[in-house]
Coordinates of C-alpha atoms and ligand atoms in Angstrom, one line a residue:
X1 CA 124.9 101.3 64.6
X2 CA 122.9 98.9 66.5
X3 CA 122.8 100.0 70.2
X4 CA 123.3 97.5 73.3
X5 CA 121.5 96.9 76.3
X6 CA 122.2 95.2 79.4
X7 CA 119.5 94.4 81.4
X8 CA 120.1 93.0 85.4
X9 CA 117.8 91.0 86.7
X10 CA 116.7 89.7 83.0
X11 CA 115.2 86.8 84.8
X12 CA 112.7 88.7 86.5
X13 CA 109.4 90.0 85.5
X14 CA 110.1 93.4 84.1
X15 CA 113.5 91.8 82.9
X16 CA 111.5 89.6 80.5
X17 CA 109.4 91.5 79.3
X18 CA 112.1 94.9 78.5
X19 CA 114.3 92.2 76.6
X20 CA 111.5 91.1 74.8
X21 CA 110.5 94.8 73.9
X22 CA 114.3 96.0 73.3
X23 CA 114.8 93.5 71.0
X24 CA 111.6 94.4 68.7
X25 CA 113.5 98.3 68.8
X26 CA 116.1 96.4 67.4
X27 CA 118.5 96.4 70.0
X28 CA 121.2 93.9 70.7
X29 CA 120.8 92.8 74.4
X30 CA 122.6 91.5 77.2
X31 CA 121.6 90.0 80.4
X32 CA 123.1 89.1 83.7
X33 CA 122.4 85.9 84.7
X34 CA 122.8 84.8 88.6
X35 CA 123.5 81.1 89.2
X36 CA 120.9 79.3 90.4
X37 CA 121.1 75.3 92.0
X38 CA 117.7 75.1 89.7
X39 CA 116.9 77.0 86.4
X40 CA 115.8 80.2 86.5
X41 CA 115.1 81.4 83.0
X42 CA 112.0 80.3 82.6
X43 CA 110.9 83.7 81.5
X44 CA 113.2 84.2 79.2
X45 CA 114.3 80.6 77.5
X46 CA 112.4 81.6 74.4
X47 CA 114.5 84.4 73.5
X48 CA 118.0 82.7 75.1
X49 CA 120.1 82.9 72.3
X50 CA 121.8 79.1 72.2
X51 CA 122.9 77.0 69.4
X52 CA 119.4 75.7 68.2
X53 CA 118.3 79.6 67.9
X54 CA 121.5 80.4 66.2
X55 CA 120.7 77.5 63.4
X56 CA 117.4 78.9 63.0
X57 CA 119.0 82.1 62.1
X58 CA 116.9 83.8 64.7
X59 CA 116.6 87.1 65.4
X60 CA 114.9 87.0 68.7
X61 CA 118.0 86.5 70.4
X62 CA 119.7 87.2 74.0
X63 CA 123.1 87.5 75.0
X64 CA 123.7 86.2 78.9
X65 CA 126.4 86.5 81.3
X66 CA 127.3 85.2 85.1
X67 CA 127.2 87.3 87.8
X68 CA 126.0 88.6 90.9
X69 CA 124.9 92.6 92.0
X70 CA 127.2 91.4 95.6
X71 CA 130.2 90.9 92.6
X72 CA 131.8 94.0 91.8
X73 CA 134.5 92.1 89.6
X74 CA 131.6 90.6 87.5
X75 CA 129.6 93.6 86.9
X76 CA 133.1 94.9 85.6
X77 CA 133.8 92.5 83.9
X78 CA 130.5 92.0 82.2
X79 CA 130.1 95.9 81.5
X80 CA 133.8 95.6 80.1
X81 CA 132.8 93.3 77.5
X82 CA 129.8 93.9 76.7
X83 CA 129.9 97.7 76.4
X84 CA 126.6 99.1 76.7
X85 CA 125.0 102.3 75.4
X86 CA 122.2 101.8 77.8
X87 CA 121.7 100.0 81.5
X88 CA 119.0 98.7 83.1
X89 CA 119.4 97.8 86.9
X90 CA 116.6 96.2 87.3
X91 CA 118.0 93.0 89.4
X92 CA 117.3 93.2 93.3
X93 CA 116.0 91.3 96.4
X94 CA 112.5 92.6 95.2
X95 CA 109.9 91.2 98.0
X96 CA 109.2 93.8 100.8
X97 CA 107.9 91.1 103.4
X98 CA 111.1 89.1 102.5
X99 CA 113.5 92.0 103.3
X100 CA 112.5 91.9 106.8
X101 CA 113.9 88.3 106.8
X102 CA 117.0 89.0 105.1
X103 CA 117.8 92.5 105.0
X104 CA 121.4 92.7 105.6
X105 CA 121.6 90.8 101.9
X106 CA 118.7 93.1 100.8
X107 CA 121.0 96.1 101.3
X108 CA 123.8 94.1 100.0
X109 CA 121.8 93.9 96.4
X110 CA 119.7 96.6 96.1
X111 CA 121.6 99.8 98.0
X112 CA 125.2 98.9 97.4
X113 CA 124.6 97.0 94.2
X114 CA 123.2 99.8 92.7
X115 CA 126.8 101.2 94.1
X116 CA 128.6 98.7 92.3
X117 CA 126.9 99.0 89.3
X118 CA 127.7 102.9 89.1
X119 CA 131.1 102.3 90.0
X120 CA 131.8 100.1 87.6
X121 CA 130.7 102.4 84.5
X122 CA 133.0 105.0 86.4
X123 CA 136.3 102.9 87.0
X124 CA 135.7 101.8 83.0
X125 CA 135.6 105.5 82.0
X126 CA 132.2 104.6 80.3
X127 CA 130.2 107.9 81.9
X128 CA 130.3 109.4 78.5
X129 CA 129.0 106.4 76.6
X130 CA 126.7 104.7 79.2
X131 CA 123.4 105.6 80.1
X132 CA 121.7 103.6 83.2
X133 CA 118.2 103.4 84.5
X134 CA 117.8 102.6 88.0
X135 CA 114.8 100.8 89.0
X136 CA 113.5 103.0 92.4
X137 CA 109.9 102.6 93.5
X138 CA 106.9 103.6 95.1
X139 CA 107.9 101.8 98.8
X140 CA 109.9 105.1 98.9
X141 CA 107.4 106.9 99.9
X142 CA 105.9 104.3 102.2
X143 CA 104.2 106.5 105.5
X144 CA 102.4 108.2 103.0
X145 CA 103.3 112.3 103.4
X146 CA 100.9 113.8 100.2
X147 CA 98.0 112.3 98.4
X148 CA 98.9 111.1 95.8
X149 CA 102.6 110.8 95.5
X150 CA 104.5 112.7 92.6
X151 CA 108.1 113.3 91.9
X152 CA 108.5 115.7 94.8
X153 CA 106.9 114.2 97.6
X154 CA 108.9 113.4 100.3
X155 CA 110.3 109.9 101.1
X156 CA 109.6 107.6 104.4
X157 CA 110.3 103.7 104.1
X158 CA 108.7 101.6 105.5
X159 CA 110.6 98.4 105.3
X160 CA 114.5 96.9 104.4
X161 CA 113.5 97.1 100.9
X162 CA 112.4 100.1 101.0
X163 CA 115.2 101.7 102.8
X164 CA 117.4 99.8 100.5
X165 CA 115.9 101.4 97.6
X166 CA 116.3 105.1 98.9
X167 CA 120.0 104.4 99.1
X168 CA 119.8 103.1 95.5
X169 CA 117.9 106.4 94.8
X170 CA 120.0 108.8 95.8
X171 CA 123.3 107.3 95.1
X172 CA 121.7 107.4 91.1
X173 CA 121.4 110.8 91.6
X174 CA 124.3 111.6 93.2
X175 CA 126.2 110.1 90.2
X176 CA 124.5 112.0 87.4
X177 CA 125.2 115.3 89.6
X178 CA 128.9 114.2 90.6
X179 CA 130.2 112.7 87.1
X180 CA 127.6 114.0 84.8
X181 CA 126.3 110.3 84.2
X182 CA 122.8 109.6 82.5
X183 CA 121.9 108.1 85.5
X184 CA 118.3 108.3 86.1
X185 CA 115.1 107.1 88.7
X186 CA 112.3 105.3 87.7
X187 CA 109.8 105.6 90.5
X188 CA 107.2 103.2 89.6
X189 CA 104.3 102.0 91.4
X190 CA 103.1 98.1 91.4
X191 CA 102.8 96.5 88.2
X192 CA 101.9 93.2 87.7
X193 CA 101.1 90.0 85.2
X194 CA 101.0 86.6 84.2
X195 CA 104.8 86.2 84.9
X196 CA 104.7 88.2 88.6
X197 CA 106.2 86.4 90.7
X198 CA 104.3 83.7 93.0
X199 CA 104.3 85.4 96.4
X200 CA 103.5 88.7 95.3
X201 CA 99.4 89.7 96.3
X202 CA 98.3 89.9 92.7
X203 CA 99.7 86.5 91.6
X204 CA 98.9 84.5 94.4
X205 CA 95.3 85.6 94.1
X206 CA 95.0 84.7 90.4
X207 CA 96.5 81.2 91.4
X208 CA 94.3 80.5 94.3
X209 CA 91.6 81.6 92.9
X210 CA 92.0 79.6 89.9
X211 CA 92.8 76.5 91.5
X212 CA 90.0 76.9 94.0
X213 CA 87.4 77.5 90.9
X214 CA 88.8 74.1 89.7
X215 CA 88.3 72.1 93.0
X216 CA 92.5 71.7 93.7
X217 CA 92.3 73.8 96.8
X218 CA 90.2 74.9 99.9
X219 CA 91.2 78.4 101.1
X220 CA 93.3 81.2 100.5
X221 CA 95.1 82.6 103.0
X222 CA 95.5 86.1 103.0
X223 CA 97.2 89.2 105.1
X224 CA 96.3 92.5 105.1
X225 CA 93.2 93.3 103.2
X226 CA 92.7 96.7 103.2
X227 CA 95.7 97.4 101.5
X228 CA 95.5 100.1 99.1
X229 CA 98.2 100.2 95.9
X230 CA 97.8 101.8 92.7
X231 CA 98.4 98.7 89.9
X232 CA 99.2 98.8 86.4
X233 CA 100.4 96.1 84.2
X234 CA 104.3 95.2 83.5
X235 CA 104.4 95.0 79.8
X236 CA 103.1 98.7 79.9
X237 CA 105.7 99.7 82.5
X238 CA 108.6 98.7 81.1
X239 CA 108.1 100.7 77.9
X240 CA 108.2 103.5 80.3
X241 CA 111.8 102.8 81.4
X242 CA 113.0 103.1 78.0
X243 CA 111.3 106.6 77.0
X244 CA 112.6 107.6 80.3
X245 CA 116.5 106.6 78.8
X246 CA 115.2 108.1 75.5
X247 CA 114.3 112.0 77.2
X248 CA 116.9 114.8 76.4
X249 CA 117.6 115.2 80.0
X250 CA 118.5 113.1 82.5
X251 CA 115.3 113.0 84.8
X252 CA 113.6 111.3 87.8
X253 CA 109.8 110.1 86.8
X254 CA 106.7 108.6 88.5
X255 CA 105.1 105.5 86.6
X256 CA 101.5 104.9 87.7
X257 CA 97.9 104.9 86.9
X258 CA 96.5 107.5 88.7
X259 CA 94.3 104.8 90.7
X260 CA 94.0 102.8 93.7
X261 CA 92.0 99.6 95.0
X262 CA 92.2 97.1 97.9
X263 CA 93.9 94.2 98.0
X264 CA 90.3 92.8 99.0
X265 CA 88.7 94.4 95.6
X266 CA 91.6 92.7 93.9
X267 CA 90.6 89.2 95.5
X268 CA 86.6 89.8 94.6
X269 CA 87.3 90.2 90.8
X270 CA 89.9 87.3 90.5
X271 CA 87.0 85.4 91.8
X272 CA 84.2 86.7 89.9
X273 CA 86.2 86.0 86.7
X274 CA 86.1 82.4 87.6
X275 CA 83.2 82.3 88.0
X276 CA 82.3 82.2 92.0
X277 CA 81.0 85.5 93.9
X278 CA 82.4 86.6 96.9
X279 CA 80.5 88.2 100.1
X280 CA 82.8 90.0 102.7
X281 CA 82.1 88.8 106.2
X282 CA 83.6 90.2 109.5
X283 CA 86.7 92.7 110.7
X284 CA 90.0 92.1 111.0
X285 CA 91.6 88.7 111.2
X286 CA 88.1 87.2 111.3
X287 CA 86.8 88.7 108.1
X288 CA 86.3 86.3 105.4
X289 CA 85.5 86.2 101.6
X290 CA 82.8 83.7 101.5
X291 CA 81.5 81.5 98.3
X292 CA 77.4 83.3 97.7
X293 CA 76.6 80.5 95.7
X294 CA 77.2 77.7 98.6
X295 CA 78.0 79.9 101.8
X296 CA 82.0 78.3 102.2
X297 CA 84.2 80.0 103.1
X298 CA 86.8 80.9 101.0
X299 CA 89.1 83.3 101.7
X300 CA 90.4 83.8 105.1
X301 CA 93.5 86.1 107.0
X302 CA 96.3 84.6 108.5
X303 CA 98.4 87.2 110.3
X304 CA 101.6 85.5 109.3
X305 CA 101.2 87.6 106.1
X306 CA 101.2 90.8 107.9
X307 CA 104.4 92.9 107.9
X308 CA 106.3 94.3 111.1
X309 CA 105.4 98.0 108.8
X310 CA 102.9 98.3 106.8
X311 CA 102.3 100.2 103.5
X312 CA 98.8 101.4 103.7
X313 CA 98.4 102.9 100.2
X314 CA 99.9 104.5 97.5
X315 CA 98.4 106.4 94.8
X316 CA 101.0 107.6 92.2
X317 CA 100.6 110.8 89.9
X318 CA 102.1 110.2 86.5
X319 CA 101.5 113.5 85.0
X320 CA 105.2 114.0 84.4
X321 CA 105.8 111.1 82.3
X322 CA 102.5 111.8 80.8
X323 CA 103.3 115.8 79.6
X324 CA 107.0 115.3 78.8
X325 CA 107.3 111.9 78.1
X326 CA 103.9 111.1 76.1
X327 CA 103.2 107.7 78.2
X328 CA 100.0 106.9 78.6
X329 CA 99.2 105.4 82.1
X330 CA 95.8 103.7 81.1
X331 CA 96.3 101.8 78.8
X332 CA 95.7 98.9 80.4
X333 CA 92.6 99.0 83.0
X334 CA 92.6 97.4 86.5
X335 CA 89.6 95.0 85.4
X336 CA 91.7 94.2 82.3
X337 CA 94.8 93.8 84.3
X338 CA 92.7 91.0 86.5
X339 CA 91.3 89.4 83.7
X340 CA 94.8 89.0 81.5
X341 CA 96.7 87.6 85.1
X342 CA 93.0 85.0 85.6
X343 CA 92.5 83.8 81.9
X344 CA 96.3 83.4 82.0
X345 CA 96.1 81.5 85.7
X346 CA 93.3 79.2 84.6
X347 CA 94.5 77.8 81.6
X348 CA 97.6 77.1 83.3
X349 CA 96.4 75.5 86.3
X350 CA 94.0 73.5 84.4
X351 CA 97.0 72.4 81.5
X352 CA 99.0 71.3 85.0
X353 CA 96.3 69.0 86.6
Ligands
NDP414 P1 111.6 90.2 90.2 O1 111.7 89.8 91.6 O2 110.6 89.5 89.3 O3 113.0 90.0 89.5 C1 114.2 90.4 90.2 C2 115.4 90.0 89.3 O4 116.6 90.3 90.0 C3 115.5 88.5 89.0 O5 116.0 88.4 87.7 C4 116.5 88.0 90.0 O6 117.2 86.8 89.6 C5 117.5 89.2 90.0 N1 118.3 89.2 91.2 C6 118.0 89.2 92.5 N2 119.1 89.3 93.3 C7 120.1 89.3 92.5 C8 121.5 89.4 92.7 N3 122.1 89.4 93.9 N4 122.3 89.4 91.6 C9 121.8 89.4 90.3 N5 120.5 89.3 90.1 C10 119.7 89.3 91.1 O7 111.3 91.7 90.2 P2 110.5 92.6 89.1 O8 110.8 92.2 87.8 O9 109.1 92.7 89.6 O10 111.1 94.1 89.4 C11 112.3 94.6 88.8 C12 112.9 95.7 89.6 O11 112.0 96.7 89.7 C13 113.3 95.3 91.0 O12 114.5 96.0 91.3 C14 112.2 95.8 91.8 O13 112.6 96.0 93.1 C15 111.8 97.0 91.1 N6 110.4 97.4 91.2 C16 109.4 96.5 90.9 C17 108.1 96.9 91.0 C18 106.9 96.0 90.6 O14 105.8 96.3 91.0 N7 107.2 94.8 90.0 C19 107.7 98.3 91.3 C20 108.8 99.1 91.6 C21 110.1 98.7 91.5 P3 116.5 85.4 89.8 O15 115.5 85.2 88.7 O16 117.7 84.5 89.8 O17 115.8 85.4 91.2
GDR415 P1 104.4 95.2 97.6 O1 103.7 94.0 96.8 O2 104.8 94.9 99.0 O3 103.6 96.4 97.3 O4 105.8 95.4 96.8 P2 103.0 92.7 97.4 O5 102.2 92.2 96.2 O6 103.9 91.8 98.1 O7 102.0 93.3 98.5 C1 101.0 94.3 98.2 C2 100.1 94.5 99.4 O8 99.3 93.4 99.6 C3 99.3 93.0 101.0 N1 99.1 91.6 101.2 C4 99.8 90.6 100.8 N2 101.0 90.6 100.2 C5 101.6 89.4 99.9 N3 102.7 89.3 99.2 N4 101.0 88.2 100.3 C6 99.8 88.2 100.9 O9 99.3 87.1 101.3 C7 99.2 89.4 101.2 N5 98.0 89.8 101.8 C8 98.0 91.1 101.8 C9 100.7 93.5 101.5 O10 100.8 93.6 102.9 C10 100.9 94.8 100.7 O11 100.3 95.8 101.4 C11 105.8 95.2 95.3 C12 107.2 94.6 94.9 O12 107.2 94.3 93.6 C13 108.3 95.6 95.2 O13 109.5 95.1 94.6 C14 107.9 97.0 94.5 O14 109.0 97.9 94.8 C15 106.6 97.5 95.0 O15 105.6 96.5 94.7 C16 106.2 98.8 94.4

């Protein structure tokens, strides 16, 4: 029998990129789609399953539905219909600096969404037939407590988000303990590529640093520099999420590399891979990535990016995905990482000039 996924937040980074890797498993999948005044599948239109895919005869195929993680009555409906072996709550108000904006919504999406979404397998009677992966994260363990962060470090938020998430955490677990649900954690650290969103560090480097190589802007402006997070890349990631649904047991798992580096060590190789050294120049809001070659200044701080909290660095341990779930957490390397998101980022800023 061919299992089903539904996926929330298919329009998303990991969302993409898990349909796209569900459906090579074979898998028929499902997506829920939130309305939008402008399109928002640009991720995912190649695999939308509409009439010209379904002359083709193709396989590459999605299913999507309306709805909203603040709609109980469409995640109930959609679960209803679709009936899933396998969830993946992926969908959320996902940008930490954001949350400090709008964090009542924030908790509205990503703490009791997560609520709604477990409720609804419940009030279905689907606890026996449903398995469902939440999508919890390193900003859990924000004021860092223990170098570097496994499965049993303790938790301290640091933002909306992040408090958000702990909810969303702990009401997973609470389920599969309570009802006996497959309800499992994902904790995973930052991962990132050429479809991260475009206010996320990673991606707006690659962008800026592309455009700047190719004379369409000045500066980039930058927040905290010294920033340290442990990246991976997305496509790698979300392969994890699926072993973790796949384990005998229902269990909570750290996904990360095992490495950290600045936000500033980020910045220099984007820029060396097009091409143009960088040379670090002053402290604090005055430091500066400037241009070797010609001495201009290119990369400055603006503390409008900093954050009321800051996250100073996380350093994940994946040895428990690696011993019981076989993952292997390098196999794509930071430099590699940079030089997928840059080769990506200047073809596609020189196609759009
Ligand atoms: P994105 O921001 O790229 O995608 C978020 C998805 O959620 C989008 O599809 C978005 O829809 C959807 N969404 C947002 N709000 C709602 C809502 N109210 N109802 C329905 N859908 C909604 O995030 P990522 O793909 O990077 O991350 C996926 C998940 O993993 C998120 O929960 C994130 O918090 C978490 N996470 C991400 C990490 C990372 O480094 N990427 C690390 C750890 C956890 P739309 O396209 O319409 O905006
Ligand atoms: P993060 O990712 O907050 O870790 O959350 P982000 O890329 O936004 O920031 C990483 C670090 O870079 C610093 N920084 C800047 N960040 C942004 N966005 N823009 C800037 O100009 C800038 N300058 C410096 C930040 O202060 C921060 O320290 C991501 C999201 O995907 C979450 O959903 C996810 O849960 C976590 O990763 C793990």
């Amino acid at each position: 029998m061919q299992k089903k996924a539904l996926i929330s937040g298919i329009t998303g980074q990991d969302g993409s990129y898990l349909a796209e890797f569900l459906i090579e498993k074979g898998y028929e999948v499902h997506g829920i789609l939130r309305r939008s005044s402008s399109f928002n599948t640009g991720r995912i239109e190649h695999m939308y399953l509409n009439e010209w895919v379904r002359d083709m005869k193709q396989q590459r195929a999605i299913n999507l539905h309306y709805g909203d993680m603040t709609d109980s009555s469409s995640l109930i409906r959609i679960i209803q219909a679709v009936q899933p072996d396998e969830i993946y709550n992926l969908a959320a108000q996902s940008h930490v600096k954001v949350s400090f904006d709008v964090p009542e919504y924030t908790a509205e999406a990503d703490a009791i969404g997560t609520l709604r979404m477990l409720e609804a397998i419940r009030i279905l009677g689907m606890t026996e037939k449903t398995k469902i992966y939440q999508a919890s994260t390193s900003e859990l363990f924000g004021l860092v407590q223990e170098v570097p962060q496994k499965e049993t470090t303790p938790f301290y938020p640091r933002s909306p988000y992040g408090v958000a998430k702990q909810y969303g955490f702990w009401i997973t677990k609470n389920y599969r303990e309570s009802y006996g649900l497959f309800a499992v954690n994902g904790i995973l650290f930052n991962h990132e590529s050429e479809r991260r969103g475009e206010t996320f560090v990673t991606r707006k480097i690659t962008l800026a640093a592309s455009r700047i190589a190719q004379g369409l802007q000045d500066k980039l402006y930058m927040g905290n520099l010294d920033s340290l997070r442990d990246w991976g890349y997305a496509k790698d990631y979300v392969e994890c999420m699926w072993m973790i649904l796949q384990h005998h047991t229902p269990e909570d798992f750290v996904i990360a590399t095992g490495e950290m580096h600045t936000v500033r060590e980020f910045c220099t190789l984007a820029f060396a891979e097009a091409g143009i050294t960088l040379r670090w120049e002053g402290t604090g809001i005055n430091e500066k990535g400037i241009d070797a070659a010609t001495g201009r200044p290119l990369v400055e701080v603006d503390p409008k990016y900093f954050r009321p909290a800051e996250v100073e660095q996380l350093l994940g341990d994946p040895t428990k995905a690696k011993t019981l779930l076989g993952w292997n957490p390098r196999k794509t390397s930071f430099e590699e990482l940079v030089r997928i998101m840059m080769k990506h980022d200047m073809e596609l800023v020189a196609k759009n000039r």
